[in-house]
Each structure stands twice: as structure tokens, then as C-alpha cells.
Amino acid sequence: MKFKLVLIGFCLVFSGFKGISQEVFPKFWEGNYKGELQIYGVDSVQMRVAMQLAIVKKTDSLYQWKMTYNYRGKEDVRAYELIVKNHSKGHYIIDEKNSILIDGFYKSGIFTSFFKVMNSFIVSTYTKKEDAIIFEIISVNGKSNTKSGNQKIENEEIPEVISYLVNGRQKAILKKEDLPSN
């Protein structure tokens, strides 16, 4: 019986690794993606912006990570680069080409960065689903917080928990564009 359980476990683990290896980041993410960025208010979409993401390999350790926004005919191009810092640990860096370097981590099929700019915390995620990338941003007001916990209840030390005001959310489903054939 133990042998069967070990064999089943081995098969499940092995099949899981096979699926992961087929989605190597960032190699299998390369391409041009296009969609609409939705910027949310309290209970509805407040703004819609055309968005594109181009991921192109430059070298084994460097990729173009170009984001283009188009709102009412005005184009805003972010010609970033993705640097492979430590592929085996899933550590990458987004180089904004203006002295800003943002650490990003690829774990379980999601590329995530978490950073603070001025008084806002930002979490950005990129999730690949078939031929699309789901891009999401959550912003948090770093000054507006609520503290709780930090007490002893029935001989248990309760840690302090600080929660913050979520003041922004954005989401885009970017679909891979087919390149024209020659």
C-alpha cells in the first residue's frame, strides 16, 4: 500500500513539473499583447485605456518589456527592460531606464512585484493564461492605516496587524496578437 501511495505521489509531482517546464518565464511569454486597461472606482470601471505589452528577447538575460498606453489619442510608452537576475530562484528586475529598478518574482505562473513609491504601496501581477496575459495593479495608501491586535488574550500573544486603505485597482486582459505571415 505504501508503495502505491509513493508511486501515485511521484506521478503527480512528475506530471506537475512537466506542466511547469512548458511555461518557462519569460521565454514562453514572448510576443505582442494588446487589450484594454480598466481602472476601477468603488463599484465600477472609471476609465478605459488601450494597452499593449511587447516582450522580446534581446539576450539570454535581457528582454524588452515595453508597455504602451493610448488614451484619447495620446500615447505613453514605457520602454522598460526585464533583467534575469536569478532564473532558478524566479528573481527578475524591471529596469525602467531612469534609475528605477523594481524587483519582480516569478512564482507558480505569476510574475509579481511589490514596491513603495512616495506614500503608496503597489502590487503588480502578470499572469499568463493560454495566449493572454492578465495584468493587475493594486495600490494602497501607505499613510492611511488601522492597527489591531498587539495584545495578550488567554495566554496567547496576538501580533500587531496593520491594514491599509486600498485606493486603486487596475486590470487588463492582454491577448497575444498574431504576427502577419510573409
Short mmCIF file of C-alpha atoms in Angstrom, two decimals:
data_model
loop_
_atom_site.label_atom_id
_atom_site.label_comp_id
_atom_site.label_asym_id
_atom_site.label_seq_id
_atom_site.Cartn_x
_atom_site.Cartn_y
_atom_site.Cartn_z
CA MET A 1 0.00 0.00 0.00
CA LYS A 2 2.81 2.44 0.90
CA PHE A 3 4.49 1.72 -2.42
CA LYS A 4 1.29 2.57 -4.35
CA LEU A 5 0.93 5.87 -2.47
CA VAL A 6 4.58 6.75 -3.16
CA LEU A 7 4.15 5.83 -6.82
CA ILE A 8 0.98 7.93 -7.12
CA GLY A 9 2.71 10.84 -5.37
CA PHE A 10 5.73 10.54 -7.67
CA CYS A 11 3.49 10.53 -10.75
CA LEU A 12 1.59 13.61 -9.56
CA VAL A 13 4.80 15.51 -8.81
CA PHE A 14 6.40 14.46 -12.09
CA SER A 15 3.36 15.47 -14.14
CA GLY A 16 3.30 18.82 -12.32
CA PHE A 17 6.92 19.52 -13.23
CA LYS A 18 6.21 18.68 -16.86
CA GLY A 19 3.44 21.31 -16.95
CA ILE A 20 5.61 23.94 -15.31
CA SER A 21 8.54 23.37 -17.66
CA GLN A 22 6.33 24.12 -20.66
CA GLU A 23 5.63 27.63 -19.36
CA VAL A 24 9.17 28.85 -18.70
CA PHE A 25 9.23 32.54 -17.85
CA PRO A 26 9.98 34.80 -19.68
CA LYS A 27 10.87 32.77 -22.80
CA PHE A 28 7.39 31.39 -23.46
CA TRP A 29 5.81 34.76 -22.71
CA GLU A 30 7.49 36.45 -25.68
CA GLY A 31 5.18 38.27 -28.07
CA ASN A 32 2.97 41.29 -28.55
CA TYR A 33 -0.13 41.56 -26.40
CA LYS A 34 -2.98 44.02 -26.71
CA GLY A 35 -6.07 44.86 -24.71
CA GLU A 36 -7.87 47.39 -22.58
CA LEU A 37 -6.73 48.55 -19.15
CA GLN A 38 -9.69 49.12 -16.86
CA ILE A 39 -9.22 51.50 -13.95
CA TYR A 40 -11.76 50.89 -11.20
CA GLY A 41 -13.56 53.21 -8.83
CA VAL A 42 -15.51 52.00 -5.81
CA ASP A 43 -18.05 49.93 -7.72
CA SER A 44 -17.43 50.37 -11.43
CA VAL A 45 -14.88 51.00 -14.17
CA GLN A 46 -13.98 54.69 -14.09
CA MET A 47 -11.61 54.77 -17.07
CA ARG A 48 -10.61 52.58 -20.01
CA VAL A 49 -7.21 52.86 -21.70
CA ALA A 50 -5.87 50.91 -24.69
CA MET A 51 -2.77 48.98 -23.59
CA GLN A 52 -0.05 46.94 -25.27
CA LEU A 53 2.77 44.84 -23.87
CA ALA A 54 5.71 43.71 -26.02
CA ILE A 55 8.06 41.09 -24.59
CA VAL A 56 11.06 40.47 -26.84
CA LYS A 57 14.26 38.58 -26.07
CA LYS A 58 17.40 40.69 -26.53
CA THR A 59 19.89 38.29 -24.90
CA ASP A 60 19.62 35.25 -22.62
CA SER A 61 19.46 37.56 -19.60
CA LEU A 62 17.68 40.61 -21.03
CA TYR A 63 14.20 41.12 -22.51
CA GLN A 64 12.40 44.16 -23.83
CA TRP A 65 9.36 44.80 -21.59
CA LYS A 66 7.63 47.61 -23.43
CA MET A 67 4.26 48.84 -22.21
CA THR A 68 2.28 51.30 -24.33
CA TYR A 69 -0.83 53.09 -23.16
CA ASN A 70 -3.09 55.06 -25.53
CA TYR A 71 -5.72 57.31 -24.01
CA ARG A 72 -7.71 59.63 -26.26
CA GLY A 73 -5.02 59.58 -28.94
CA LYS A 74 -2.13 60.29 -26.58
CA GLU A 75 0.46 57.54 -26.47
CA ASP A 76 2.52 56.87 -23.34
CA VAL A 77 5.39 54.43 -23.99
CA ARG A 78 7.24 52.73 -21.14
CA ALA A 79 10.31 51.14 -22.79
CA TYR A 80 11.37 49.01 -19.84
CA GLU A 81 13.67 46.01 -19.79
CA LEU A 82 13.35 42.77 -17.88
CA ILE A 83 16.66 41.56 -16.46
CA VAL A 84 17.08 37.93 -15.48
CA LYS A 85 18.70 38.23 -12.03
CA ASN A 86 18.42 34.60 -10.87
CA HIS A 87 16.27 32.37 -13.07
CA SER A 88 16.37 29.36 -10.70
CA LYS A 89 15.02 31.49 -7.84
CA GLY A 90 12.47 33.28 -10.06
CA HIS A 91 14.12 36.67 -9.43
CA TYR A 92 13.94 39.34 -12.14
CA ILE A 93 14.34 43.10 -12.30
CA ILE A 94 12.25 45.61 -14.24
CA ASP A 95 14.62 48.37 -15.34
CA GLU A 96 12.59 51.49 -16.05
CA LYS A 97 15.66 53.03 -17.73
CA ASN A 98 15.51 56.12 -15.49
CA SER A 99 17.48 54.82 -12.44
CA ILE A 100 14.41 52.95 -11.08
CA LEU A 101 14.91 49.20 -10.68
CA ILE A 102 11.98 47.11 -9.41
CA ASP A 103 12.46 43.55 -8.18
CA GLY A 104 9.97 41.03 -9.53
CA PHE A 105 9.46 37.38 -8.72
CA TYR A 106 8.02 34.58 -10.83
CA LYS A 107 6.26 32.02 -8.64
CA SER A 108 3.60 29.49 -9.63
CA GLY A 109 2.91 31.05 -13.03
CA ILE A 110 2.58 34.64 -11.79
CA PHE A 111 5.16 37.43 -12.15
CA THR A 112 4.74 39.78 -9.17
CA SER A 113 6.39 42.94 -7.95
CA PHE A 114 5.69 44.78 -4.70
CA PHE A 115 7.13 48.24 -4.13
CA LYS A 116 6.57 51.59 -2.48
CA VAL A 117 6.63 54.90 -4.32
CA MET A 118 6.17 58.07 -2.30
CA ASN A 119 3.31 57.18 0.10
CA SER A 120 1.78 54.36 -1.93
CA PHE A 121 2.42 50.63 -1.89
CA ILE A 122 1.97 48.98 -5.28
CA VAL A 123 1.44 45.30 -6.11
CA SER A 124 1.57 44.41 -9.79
CA THR A 125 0.96 40.97 -11.22
CA TYR A 126 1.20 39.40 -14.66
CA THR A 127 -0.49 36.01 -15.09
CA LYS A 128 -0.24 34.06 -18.35
CA LYS A 129 -3.38 32.17 -19.34
CA GLU A 130 -3.07 30.40 -22.70
CA ASP A 131 -2.48 33.21 -25.26
CA ALA A 132 -3.25 36.08 -22.90
CA ILE A 133 -1.60 37.93 -20.04
CA ILE A 134 -3.74 39.25 -17.20
CA PHE A 135 -2.15 42.41 -15.80
CA GLU A 136 -3.33 43.72 -12.45
CA ILE A 137 -2.27 46.55 -10.16
CA ILE A 138 -3.44 47.24 -6.64
CA SER A 139 -2.36 50.47 -4.97
CA VAL A 140 -2.54 51.16 -1.24
CA ASN A 141 -2.32 54.41 0.68
CA GLY A 142 0.73 53.93 2.91
CA LYS A 143 -0.33 56.67 5.33
CA SER A 144 -3.92 55.58 5.96
CA ASN A 145 -3.89 52.50 8.18
CA THR A 146 -5.69 50.75 11.00
CA LYS A 147 -3.84 48.89 13.75
CA SER A 148 -5.25 45.97 15.70
CA GLY A 149 -4.02 43.04 17.77
CA ASN A 150 -0.83 43.61 19.78
CA GLN A 151 -2.33 42.12 22.96
CA LYS A 152 -2.31 39.05 25.09
CA ILE A 153 -5.57 37.08 25.12
CA GLU A 154 -5.90 33.91 27.21
CA ASN A 155 -2.10 33.42 27.38
CA GLU A 156 -1.71 33.88 23.63
CA GLU A 157 0.39 36.72 22.27
CA ILE A 158 -1.56 38.31 19.42
CA PRO A 159 0.73 40.12 16.96
CA GLU A 160 0.02 43.63 15.79
CA VAL A 161 -1.71 43.72 12.41
CA ILE A 162 -1.72 46.87 10.29
CA SER A 163 -4.26 47.12 7.47
CA TYR A 164 -4.18 49.80 4.78
CA LEU A 165 -6.67 51.63 2.58
CA VAL A 166 -6.78 50.15 -0.91
CA ASN A 167 -7.18 53.22 -3.09
CA GLY A 168 -6.76 51.87 -6.60
CA ARG A 169 -7.21 48.81 -8.76
CA GLN A 170 -6.45 48.28 -12.43
CA LYS A 171 -6.85 45.24 -14.65
CA ALA A 172 -6.19 44.38 -18.28
CA ILE A 173 -6.58 41.17 -20.24
CA LEU A 174 -3.96 41.42 -22.96
CA LYS A 175 -4.38 38.98 -25.84
CA LYS A 176 -1.46 37.84 -27.92
CA GLU A 177 -1.52 39.28 -31.40
CA ASP A 178 -0.79 37.07 -34.39
CA LEU A 179 2.12 38.34 -36.41
CA PRO A 180 1.39 38.75 -40.13
CA SER A 181 2.79 35.95 -42.27
CA ASN A 182 5.07 36.74 -45.22
#
